[in-house]
XYZ file of C-alpha atoms in Angstrom:
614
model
C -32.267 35.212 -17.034
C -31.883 36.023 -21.019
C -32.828 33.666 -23.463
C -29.416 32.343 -24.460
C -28.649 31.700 -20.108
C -31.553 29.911 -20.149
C -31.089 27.394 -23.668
C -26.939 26.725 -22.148
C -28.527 26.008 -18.522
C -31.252 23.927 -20.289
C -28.850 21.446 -22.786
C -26.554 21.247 -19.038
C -30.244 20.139 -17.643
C -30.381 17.587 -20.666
C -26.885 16.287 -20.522
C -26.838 15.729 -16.489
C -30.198 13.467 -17.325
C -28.424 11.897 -19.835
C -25.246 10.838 -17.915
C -27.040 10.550 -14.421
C -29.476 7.753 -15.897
C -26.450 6.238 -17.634
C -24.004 6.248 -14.864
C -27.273 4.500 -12.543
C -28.134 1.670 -14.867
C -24.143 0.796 -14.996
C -23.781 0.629 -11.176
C -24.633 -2.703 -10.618
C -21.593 -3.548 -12.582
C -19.634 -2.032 -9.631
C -21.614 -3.232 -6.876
C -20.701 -7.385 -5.549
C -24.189 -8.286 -5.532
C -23.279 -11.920 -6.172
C -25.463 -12.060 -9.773
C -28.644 -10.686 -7.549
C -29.346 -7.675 -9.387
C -32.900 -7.503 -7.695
C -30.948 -5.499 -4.493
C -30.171 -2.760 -6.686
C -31.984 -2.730 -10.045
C -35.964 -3.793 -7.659
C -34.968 -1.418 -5.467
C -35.865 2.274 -4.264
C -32.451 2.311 -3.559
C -31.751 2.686 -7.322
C -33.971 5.928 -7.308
C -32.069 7.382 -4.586
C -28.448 6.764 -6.340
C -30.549 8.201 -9.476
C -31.644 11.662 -8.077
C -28.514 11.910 -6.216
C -26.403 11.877 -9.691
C -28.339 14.259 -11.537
C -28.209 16.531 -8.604
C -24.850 16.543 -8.541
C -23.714 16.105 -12.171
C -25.961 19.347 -12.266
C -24.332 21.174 -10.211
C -20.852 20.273 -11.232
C -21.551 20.966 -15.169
C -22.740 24.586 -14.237
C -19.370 25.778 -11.949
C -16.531 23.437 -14.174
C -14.365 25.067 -15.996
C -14.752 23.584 -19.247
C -11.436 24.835 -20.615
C -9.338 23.513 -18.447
C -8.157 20.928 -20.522
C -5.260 19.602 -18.210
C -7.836 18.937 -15.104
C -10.286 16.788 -17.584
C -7.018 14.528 -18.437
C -5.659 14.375 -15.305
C -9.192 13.452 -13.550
C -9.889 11.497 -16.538
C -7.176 8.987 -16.190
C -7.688 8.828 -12.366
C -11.468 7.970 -13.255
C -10.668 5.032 -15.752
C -8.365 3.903 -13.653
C -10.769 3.320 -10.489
C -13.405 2.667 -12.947
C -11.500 -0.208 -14.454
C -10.793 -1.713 -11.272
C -13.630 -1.616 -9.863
C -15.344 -3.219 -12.866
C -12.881 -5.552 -12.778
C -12.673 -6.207 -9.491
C -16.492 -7.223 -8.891
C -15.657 -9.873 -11.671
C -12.728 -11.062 -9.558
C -14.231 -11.335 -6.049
C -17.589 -12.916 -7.750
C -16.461 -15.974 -10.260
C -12.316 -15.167 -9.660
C -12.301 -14.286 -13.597
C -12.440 -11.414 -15.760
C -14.989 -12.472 -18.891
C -13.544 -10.133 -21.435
C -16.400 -11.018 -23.796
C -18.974 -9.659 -21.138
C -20.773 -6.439 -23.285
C -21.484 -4.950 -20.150
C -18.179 -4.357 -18.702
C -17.407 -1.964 -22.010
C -20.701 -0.551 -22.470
C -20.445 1.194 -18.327
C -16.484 1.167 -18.428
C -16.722 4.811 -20.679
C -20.595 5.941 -19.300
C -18.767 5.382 -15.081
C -15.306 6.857 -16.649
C -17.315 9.697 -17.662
C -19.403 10.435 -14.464
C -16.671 9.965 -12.160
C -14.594 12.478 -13.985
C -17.363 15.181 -14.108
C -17.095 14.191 -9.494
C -13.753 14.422 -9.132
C -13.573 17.562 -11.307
C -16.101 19.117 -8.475
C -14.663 17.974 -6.105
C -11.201 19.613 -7.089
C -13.439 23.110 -7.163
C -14.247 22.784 -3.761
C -11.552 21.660 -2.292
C -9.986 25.126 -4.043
C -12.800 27.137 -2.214
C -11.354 25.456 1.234
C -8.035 26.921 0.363
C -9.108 30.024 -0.421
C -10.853 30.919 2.819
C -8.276 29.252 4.736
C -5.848 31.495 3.333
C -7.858 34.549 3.947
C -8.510 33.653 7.636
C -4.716 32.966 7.884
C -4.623 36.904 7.004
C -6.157 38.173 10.049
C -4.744 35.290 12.093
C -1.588 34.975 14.079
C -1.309 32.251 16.465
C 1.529 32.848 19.546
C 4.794 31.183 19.298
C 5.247 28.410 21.652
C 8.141 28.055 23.616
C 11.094 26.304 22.413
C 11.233 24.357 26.371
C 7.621 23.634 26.015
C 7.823 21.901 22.664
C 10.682 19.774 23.663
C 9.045 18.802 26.368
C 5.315 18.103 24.420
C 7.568 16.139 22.054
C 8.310 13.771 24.708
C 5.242 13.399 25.606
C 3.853 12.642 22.535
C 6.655 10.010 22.795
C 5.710 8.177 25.771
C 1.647 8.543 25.331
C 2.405 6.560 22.076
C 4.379 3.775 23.880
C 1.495 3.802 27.411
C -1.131 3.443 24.310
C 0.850 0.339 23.159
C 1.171 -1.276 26.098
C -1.756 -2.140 27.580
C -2.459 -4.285 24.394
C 0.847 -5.546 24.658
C -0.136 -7.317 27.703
C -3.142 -8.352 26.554
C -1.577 -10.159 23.280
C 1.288 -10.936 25.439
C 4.611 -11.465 24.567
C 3.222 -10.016 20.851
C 2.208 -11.266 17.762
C 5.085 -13.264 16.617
C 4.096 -14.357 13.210
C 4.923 -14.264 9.581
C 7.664 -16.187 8.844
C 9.367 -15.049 12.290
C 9.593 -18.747 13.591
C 11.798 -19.145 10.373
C 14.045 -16.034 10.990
C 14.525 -17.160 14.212
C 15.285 -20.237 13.701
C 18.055 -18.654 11.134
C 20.309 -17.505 14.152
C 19.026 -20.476 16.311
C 20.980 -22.926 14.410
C 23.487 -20.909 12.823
C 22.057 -21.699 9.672
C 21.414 -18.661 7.064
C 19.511 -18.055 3.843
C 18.751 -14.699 1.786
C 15.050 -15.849 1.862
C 14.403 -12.944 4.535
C 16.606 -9.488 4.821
C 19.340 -10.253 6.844
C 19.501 -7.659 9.163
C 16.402 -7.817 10.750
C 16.996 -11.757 10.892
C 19.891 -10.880 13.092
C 18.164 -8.049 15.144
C 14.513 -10.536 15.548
C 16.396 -13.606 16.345
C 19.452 -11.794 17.968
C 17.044 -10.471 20.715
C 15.326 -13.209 21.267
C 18.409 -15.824 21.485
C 20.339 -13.311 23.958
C 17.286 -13.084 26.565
C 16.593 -16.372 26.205
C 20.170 -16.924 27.530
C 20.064 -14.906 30.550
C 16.169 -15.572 31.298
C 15.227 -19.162 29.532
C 12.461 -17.455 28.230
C 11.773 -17.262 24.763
C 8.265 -15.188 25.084
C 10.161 -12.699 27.434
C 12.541 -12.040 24.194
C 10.154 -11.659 22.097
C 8.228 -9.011 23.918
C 11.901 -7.493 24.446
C 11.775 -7.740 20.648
C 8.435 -5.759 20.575
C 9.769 -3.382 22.969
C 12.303 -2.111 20.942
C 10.392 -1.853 17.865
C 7.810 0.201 19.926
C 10.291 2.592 20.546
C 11.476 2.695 16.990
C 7.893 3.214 15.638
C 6.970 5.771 18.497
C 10.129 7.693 17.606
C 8.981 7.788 14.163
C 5.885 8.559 14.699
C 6.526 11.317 17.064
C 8.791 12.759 14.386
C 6.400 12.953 11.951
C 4.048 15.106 14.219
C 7.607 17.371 14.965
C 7.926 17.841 10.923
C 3.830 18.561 10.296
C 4.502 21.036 13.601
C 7.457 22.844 11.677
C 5.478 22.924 8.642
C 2.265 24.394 10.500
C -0.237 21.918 9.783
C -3.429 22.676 12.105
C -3.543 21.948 15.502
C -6.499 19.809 15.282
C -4.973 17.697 12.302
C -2.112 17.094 14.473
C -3.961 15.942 17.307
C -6.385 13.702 15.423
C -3.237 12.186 13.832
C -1.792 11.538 17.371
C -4.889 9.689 18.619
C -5.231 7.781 15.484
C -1.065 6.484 15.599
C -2.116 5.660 19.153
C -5.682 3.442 18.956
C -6.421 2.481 15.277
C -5.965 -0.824 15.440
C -4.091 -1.958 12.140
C -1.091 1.051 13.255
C -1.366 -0.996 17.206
C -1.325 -4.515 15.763
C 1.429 -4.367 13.517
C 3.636 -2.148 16.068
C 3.310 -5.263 18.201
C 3.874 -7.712 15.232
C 7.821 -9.265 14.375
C 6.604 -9.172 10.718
C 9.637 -6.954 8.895
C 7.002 -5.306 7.429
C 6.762 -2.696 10.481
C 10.603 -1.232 10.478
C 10.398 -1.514 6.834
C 7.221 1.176 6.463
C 8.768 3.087 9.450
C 11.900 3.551 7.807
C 9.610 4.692 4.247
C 7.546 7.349 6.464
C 10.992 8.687 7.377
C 12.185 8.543 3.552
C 8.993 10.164 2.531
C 9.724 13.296 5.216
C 13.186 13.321 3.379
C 11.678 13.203 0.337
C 9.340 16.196 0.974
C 12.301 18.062 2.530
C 14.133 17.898 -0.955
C 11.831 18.867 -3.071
C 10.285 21.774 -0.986
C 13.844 23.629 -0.601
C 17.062 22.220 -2.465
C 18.976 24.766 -0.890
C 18.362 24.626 2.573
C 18.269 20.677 2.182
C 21.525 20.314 0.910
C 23.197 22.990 2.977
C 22.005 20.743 5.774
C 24.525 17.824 7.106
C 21.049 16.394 8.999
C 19.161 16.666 6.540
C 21.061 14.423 3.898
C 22.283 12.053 6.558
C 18.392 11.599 7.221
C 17.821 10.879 3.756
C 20.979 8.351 3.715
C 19.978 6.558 6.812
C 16.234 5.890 6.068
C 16.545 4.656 2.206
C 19.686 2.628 3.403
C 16.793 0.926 6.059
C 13.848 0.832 3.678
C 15.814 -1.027 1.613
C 17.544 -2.962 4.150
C 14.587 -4.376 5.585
C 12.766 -5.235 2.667
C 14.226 -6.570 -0.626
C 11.226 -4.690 -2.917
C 12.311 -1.579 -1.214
C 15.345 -1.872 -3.589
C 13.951 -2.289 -6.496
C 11.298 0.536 -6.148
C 14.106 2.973 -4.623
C 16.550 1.871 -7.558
C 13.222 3.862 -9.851
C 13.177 6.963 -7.487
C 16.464 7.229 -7.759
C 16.260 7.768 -11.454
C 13.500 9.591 -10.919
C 15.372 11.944 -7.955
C 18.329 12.434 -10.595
C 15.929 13.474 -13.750
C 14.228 15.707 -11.196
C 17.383 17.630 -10.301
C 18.406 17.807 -13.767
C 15.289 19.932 -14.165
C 16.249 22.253 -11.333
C 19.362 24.378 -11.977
C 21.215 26.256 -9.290
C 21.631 29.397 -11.243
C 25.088 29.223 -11.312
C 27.276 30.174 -14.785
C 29.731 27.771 -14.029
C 30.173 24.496 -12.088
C 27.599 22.624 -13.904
C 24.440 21.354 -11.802
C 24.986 21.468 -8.346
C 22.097 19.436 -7.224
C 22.441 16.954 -9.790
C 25.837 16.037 -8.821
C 24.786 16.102 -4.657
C 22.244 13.658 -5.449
C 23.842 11.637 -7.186
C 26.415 11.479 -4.463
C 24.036 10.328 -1.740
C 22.621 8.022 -4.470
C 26.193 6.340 -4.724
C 26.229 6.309 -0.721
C 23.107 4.648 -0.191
C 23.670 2.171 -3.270
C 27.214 1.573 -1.839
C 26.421 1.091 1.588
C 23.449 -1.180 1.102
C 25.814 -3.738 -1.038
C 28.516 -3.722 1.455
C 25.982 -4.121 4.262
C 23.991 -7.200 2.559
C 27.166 -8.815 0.959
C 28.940 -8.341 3.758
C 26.534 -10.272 6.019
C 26.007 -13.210 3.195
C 29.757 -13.719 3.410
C 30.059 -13.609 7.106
C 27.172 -15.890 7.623
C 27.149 -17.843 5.098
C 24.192 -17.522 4.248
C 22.668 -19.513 1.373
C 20.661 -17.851 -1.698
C 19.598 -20.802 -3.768
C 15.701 -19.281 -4.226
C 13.788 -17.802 -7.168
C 10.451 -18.383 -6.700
C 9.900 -15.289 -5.091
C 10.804 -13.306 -7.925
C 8.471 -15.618 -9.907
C 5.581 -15.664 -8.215
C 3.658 -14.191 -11.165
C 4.613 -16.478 -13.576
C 4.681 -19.505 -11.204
C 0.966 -18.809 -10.760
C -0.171 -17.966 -14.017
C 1.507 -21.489 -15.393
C -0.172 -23.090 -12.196
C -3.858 -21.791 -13.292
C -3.154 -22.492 -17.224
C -2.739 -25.512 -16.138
C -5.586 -26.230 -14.102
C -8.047 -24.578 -16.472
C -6.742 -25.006 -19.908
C -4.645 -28.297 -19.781
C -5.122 -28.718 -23.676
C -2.847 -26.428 -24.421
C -0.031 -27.900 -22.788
C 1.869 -30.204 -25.447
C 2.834 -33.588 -23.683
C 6.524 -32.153 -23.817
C 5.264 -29.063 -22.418
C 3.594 -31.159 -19.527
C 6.897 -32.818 -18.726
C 8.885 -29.174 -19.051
C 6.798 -27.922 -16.599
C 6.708 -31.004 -14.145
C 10.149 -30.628 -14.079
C 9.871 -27.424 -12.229
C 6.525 -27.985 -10.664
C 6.024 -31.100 -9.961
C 2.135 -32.420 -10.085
C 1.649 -32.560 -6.757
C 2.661 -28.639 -6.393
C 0.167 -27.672 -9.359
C -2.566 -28.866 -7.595
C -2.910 -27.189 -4.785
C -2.914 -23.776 -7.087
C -5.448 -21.576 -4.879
C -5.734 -18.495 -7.304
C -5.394 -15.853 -3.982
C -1.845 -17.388 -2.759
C 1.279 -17.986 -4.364
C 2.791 -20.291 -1.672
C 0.634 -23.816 -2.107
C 2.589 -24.051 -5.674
C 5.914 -21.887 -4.946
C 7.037 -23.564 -1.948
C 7.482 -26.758 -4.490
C 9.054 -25.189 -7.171
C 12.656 -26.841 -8.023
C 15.171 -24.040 -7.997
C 18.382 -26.009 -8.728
C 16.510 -27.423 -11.770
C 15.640 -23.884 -13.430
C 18.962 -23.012 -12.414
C 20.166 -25.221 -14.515
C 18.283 -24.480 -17.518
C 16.338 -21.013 -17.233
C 15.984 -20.372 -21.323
C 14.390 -23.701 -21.203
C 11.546 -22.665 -18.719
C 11.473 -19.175 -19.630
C 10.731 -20.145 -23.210
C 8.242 -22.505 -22.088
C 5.637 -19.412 -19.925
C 6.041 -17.589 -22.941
C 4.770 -20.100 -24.875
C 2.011 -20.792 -23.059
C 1.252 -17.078 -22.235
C 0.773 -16.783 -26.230
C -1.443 -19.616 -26.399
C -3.577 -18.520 -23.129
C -3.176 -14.515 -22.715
C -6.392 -13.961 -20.839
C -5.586 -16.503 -18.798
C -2.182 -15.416 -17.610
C -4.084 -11.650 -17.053
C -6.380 -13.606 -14.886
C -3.745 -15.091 -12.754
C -1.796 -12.030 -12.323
C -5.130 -10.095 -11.447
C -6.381 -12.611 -8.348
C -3.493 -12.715 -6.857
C -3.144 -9.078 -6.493
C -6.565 -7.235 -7.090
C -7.205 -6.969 -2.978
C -4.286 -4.087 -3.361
C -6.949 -1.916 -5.560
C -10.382 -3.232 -5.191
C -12.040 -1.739 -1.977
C -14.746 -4.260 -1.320
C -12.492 -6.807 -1.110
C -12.715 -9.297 2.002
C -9.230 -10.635 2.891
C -9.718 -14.613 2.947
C -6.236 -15.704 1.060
C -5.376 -17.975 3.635
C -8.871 -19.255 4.156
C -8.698 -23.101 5.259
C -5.192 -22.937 6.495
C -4.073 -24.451 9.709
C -1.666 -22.528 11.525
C 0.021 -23.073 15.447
C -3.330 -22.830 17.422
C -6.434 -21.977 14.864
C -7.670 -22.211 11.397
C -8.459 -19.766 9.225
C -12.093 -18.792 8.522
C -14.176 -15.743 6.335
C -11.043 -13.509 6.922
C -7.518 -13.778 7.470
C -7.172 -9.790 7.467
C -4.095 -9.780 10.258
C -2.120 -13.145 10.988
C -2.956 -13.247 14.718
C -0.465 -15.917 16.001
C 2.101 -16.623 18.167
C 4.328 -19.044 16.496
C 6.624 -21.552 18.410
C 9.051 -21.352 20.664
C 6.391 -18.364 21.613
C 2.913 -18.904 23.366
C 0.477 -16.728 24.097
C 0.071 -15.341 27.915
C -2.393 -12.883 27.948
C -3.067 -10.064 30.817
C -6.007 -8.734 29.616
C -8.038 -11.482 28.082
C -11.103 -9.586 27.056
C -8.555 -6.998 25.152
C -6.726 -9.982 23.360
C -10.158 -11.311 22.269
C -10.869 -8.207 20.494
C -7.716 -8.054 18.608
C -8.471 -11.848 17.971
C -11.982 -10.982 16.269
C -10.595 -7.828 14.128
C -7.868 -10.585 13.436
C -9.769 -13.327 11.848
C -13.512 -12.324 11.391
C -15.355 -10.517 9.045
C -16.828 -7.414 11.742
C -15.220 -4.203 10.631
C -15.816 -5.125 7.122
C -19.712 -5.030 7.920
C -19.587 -1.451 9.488
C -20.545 0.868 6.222
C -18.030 3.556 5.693
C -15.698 2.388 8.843
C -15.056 -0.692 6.676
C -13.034 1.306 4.017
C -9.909 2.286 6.995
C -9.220 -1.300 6.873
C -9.333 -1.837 3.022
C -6.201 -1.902 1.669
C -7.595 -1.234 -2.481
C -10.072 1.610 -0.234
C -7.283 3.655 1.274
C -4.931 3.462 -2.762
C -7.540 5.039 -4.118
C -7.825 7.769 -1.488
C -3.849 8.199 -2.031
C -4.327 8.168 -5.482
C -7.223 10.631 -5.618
C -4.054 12.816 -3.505
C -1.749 11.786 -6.020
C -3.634 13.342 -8.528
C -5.107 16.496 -6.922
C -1.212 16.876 -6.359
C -0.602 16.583 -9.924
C -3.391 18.954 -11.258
C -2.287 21.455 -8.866
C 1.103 21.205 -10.047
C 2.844 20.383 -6.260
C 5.507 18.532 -7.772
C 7.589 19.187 -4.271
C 4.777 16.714 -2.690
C 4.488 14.220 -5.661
C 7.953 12.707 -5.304
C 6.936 10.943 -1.660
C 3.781 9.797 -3.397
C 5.790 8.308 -5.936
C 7.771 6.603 -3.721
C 4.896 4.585 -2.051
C 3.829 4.128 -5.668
C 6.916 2.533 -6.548
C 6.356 0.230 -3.884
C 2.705 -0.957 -4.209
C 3.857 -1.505 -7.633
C 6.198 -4.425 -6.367
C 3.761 -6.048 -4.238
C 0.878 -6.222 -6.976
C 3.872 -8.476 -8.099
C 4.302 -10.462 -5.102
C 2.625 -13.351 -3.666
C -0.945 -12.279 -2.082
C -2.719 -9.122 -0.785
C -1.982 -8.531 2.834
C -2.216 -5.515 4.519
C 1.181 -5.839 5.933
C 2.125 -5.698 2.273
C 1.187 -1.686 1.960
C 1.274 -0.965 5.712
C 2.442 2.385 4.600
C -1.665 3.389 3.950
C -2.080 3.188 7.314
C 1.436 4.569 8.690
C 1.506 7.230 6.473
C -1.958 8.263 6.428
C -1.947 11.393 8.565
C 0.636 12.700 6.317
C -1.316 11.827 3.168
C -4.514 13.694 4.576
C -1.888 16.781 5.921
C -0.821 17.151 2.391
C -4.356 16.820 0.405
C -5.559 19.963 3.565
C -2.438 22.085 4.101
C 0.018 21.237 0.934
C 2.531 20.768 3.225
């Protein structure tokens, strides 16, 4: 080694000291040691964590390339990002409150921005070494082509082992976990009585089923397992198409299998196949529009010289969207997204304009059209009622709520009776700073209808007067959706049908009225019952984070942005999609899993991307 070798390898020495010692006395601002610093900082723990960071800050400053300027961005941003919430998040799940005065959250926000961006950058490197031998071994390697009979027939099996994996716990939660809000949408076609509350086509198709077996059987828990029946079907369909599409693409064998066991046995993909919660047909229908999606942007040509193709595309936006109002508003984005994207791609010919451009925009109109004719249609024929806004204000419902409670002096006693008009005392306080619906479910919708300047005028006010405050709000009721560690406990204290919950309310096992639960396999429905509603996967290290819903954004994130860096723009456009999407429910009421269900359901495909760039 020459003189000059040895100075550059010892500053690299010098610097990974530096930032490894840094990076280890600001960890126990990410860690939720509850103010008992003592478990990391009197620890040998700490020394551990220590050695382990210079090792590997080491070794990544001597093999990054310190030129590439658009990697250091790219993982930069991802780094603050996760650094911020994390920082953040400890502050949250501790106190529930974000001290922006606190010296310590700005002094390790930049030293943990800059250590996890010197990681990621290594980790980019090696997942590029992967690739690299995998695409020399797939030089010497030609695997036989399997039979077009035998794959048909492998597809249906993959089909029915999906549904025989369902249904033993089926029978052990017998008829199904009928829960979240499905007493309501049932009631909806009960009575003959209709609101725009929930979408109203699955309304119809939940409460449909179960009124028309109830009819011939006078059993309402034999309609509602009807009920999960079919949506076992729909899921396994999906499910089983998704393995046909990573097939066609050539993902591994072995990814493909793994994928299969894991649609068939996880847990949180089992439980909410046998749950009435929309949230199911809604994700199933946003795997499908992600496949779509990925179809698109890998081949325009062949896409749109395909009938199937498009009419796939049509069909399983029109559903998303269908089945969940906040997949219209983040499809409404990817569609201006999709038509900026097309713009970009030309179709070479001299004449004709843009080809692509004016396709999508075509199947834009179609799915646009046919979801207002659908969902107006329906209103009219029902008529159903749509007299609510506090879902749409959930954000600023509970940031007045929590001004309120903690800084009452701002309020002006004109501004007190303003917002008593609205929320009325009683609502304000029962503000719990984890749910929305204590304070929402009281808010008077006919009185901001009649004056919404008034009201709007009067959160803005306030927000001006108490911006930290409004942050805060806005951050508790949505920071489970990015902080891993986070325990799921929003409805903590709440009495339901046949329990209360406890430490966790992670999955809302329930079988609501006219439904009871009849269980065939009791000592199956009592596990379900304890991943349900107590804290035991959460205390398994490692195994906890497939059940975190902040654990597995990052992890699509990190995707997100290897996707980016490599310049995979075919595969960024489903990513953005699901983006779109958590970016409504941050803006919702809570943090529930069912809320981003597509983590879980979409999973294999996020981890088939990240290995084999589909």
């Amino acid at each position: 080694m020459d003189e000059r070798a040895f100075k550059v390898r010892l500053k690299l020495n010098a610097v990974a000291f530096v930032i490894a010692t840094a990076g280890t006395l600001c960890f126990p601002q990410v860690l939720n040691l509850k103010e008992n610093v003592l478990g990391f900082t009197n620890s040998i723990f700490a020394v551990f964590v220590w050695v382990l960071c210079i090792y590997a800050v080491r070794g990544s400053l001597q093999t990054i390339d310190w030129h590439d300027r658009r990697g250091w961005l790219i993982g930069g941003i991802l780094s603050f990002l996760f650094t911020t919430a994390m920082l953040f998040g400890v502050r949250l799940d501790a106190v529930g409150n974000v001290d922006f005065k606190d010296w310590r959250l700005w002094i390790s926000l930049p030293v943990l921005t800059c250590l996890f961006t010197i990681l990621v950058r290594k980790f980019w490197d090696f997942l590029s070494g992967i690739e690299e031998r995998k695409n020399r071994l797939a030089e010497h390697i030609r695997l036989p082509a399997t039979p077009i009979k035998a794959v048909k027939y492998a597809d249906l099996l993959i089909f029915l082992f999906l549904l025989l994996s369902w249904l033993p716990v089926l029978l052990a939660v017998y008829p199904g976990f009928f829960v979240y809000d499905a007493q309501e949408e049932w009631l909806q076609v009960a009575s003959r009585n209709f609101t725009t509350h929930h979408p109203l086509v699955h309304v119809l198709l939940l409460g449909g089923i179960i009124c028309a077996v109830h009819k011939v059987t006078d059993s309402y828990n034999l309609g509602i397992a009807c009920y999960m029946v079919v949506q076992m079907v729909i899921v396994s369909g999906c499910f089983t198409w998704l393995h046909i599409f990573m097939r066609r693409r050539k993902v591994a064998r072995g990814v493909r299998i793994v994928s299969l066991l894991y649609f068939a046995f996880f847990p949180v993909i089992v439980m909410f196949t046998l749950c009435s919660a929309k949230d199911t047909l809604f994700t199933s229908a946003l795997l499908m529009l992600m496949l779509a999606l990925l179809d698109l942007g890998s081949d325009r040509e062949v896409f749109f010289a395909s009938w199937k193709k498009m009419a796939f595309f049509v069909v399983s936006a029109l559903a998303m969207m269908l089945f969940r109002k906040n997949g219209v508003y983040a499809f409404a984005v990817m569609a201006a997204a999709l038509l900026f994207y097309m713009n970009k791609a030309r179709d070479g010919r001299k004449t004709g304009g843009n080809l692509y451009l004016r396709k999508t925009g075509m199947l834009l109109v179609i799915i646009f059209g046919a979801y207002f004719l659908i969902n107006s249609s329906l209103t009219v024929i029902l008529h159903a009622k749509n007299e609510e806004n506090q879902e749409i204000l959930t954000v600023p419902i509970q940031q007045l709520a929590r001004t309120y409670k903690f800084n009452p002096e701002v309020f002006s006693p004109e501004d007190v009776r303003a917002l008593h008009e609205v929320l009325p005392e009683e609502a304000l306080v029962l503000y719990n700073p984890k749910l929305s619906d204590p304070v929402k479910v009281h808010f008077q919708n006919s009185v901001y209808d009649a004056d919404k300047m008034r009201y709007a005028k009067l959160w803005l006010k306030i927000g001006l007067r108490k911006p930290l405050s409004y942050v805060n709000a806005w951050l508790m009721n949505s920071y489970g959706f990015w902080y891993p560690d986070t325990v799921i406990d929003v409805y903590s204290g709440n009495t339901v049908f046949t329990f209360t919950y406890g430490d966790s309310s992670y999955f809302g096992y329930e079988v609501e009225e006219p439904g009871y639960r009849d269980s065939k396999i009791p000592w199956l429905d009592r596990a379900y019952r304890k991943l349900s509603l107590e804290i035991s996967q959460e205390k398994v290290p490692i195994y906890s984070m497939l059940y975190s819903p902040g654990g597995l954004f990052w992890c699509i994130a990190f995707v997100f942005a290897t996707m980016l860096y490599r310049r995979k723009y075919h595969i960024v456009m489903p990513y953005l999609m699901v983006l779109l999407v958590w970016l409504t429910v941050i803006l919702g009421p809570t943090y529930l899993p069912r809320y981003v269900l597509i983590f879980w359901f979409g999973l294999p495909l996020f981890a088939a991307m990240l290995l084999e760039e589909l």
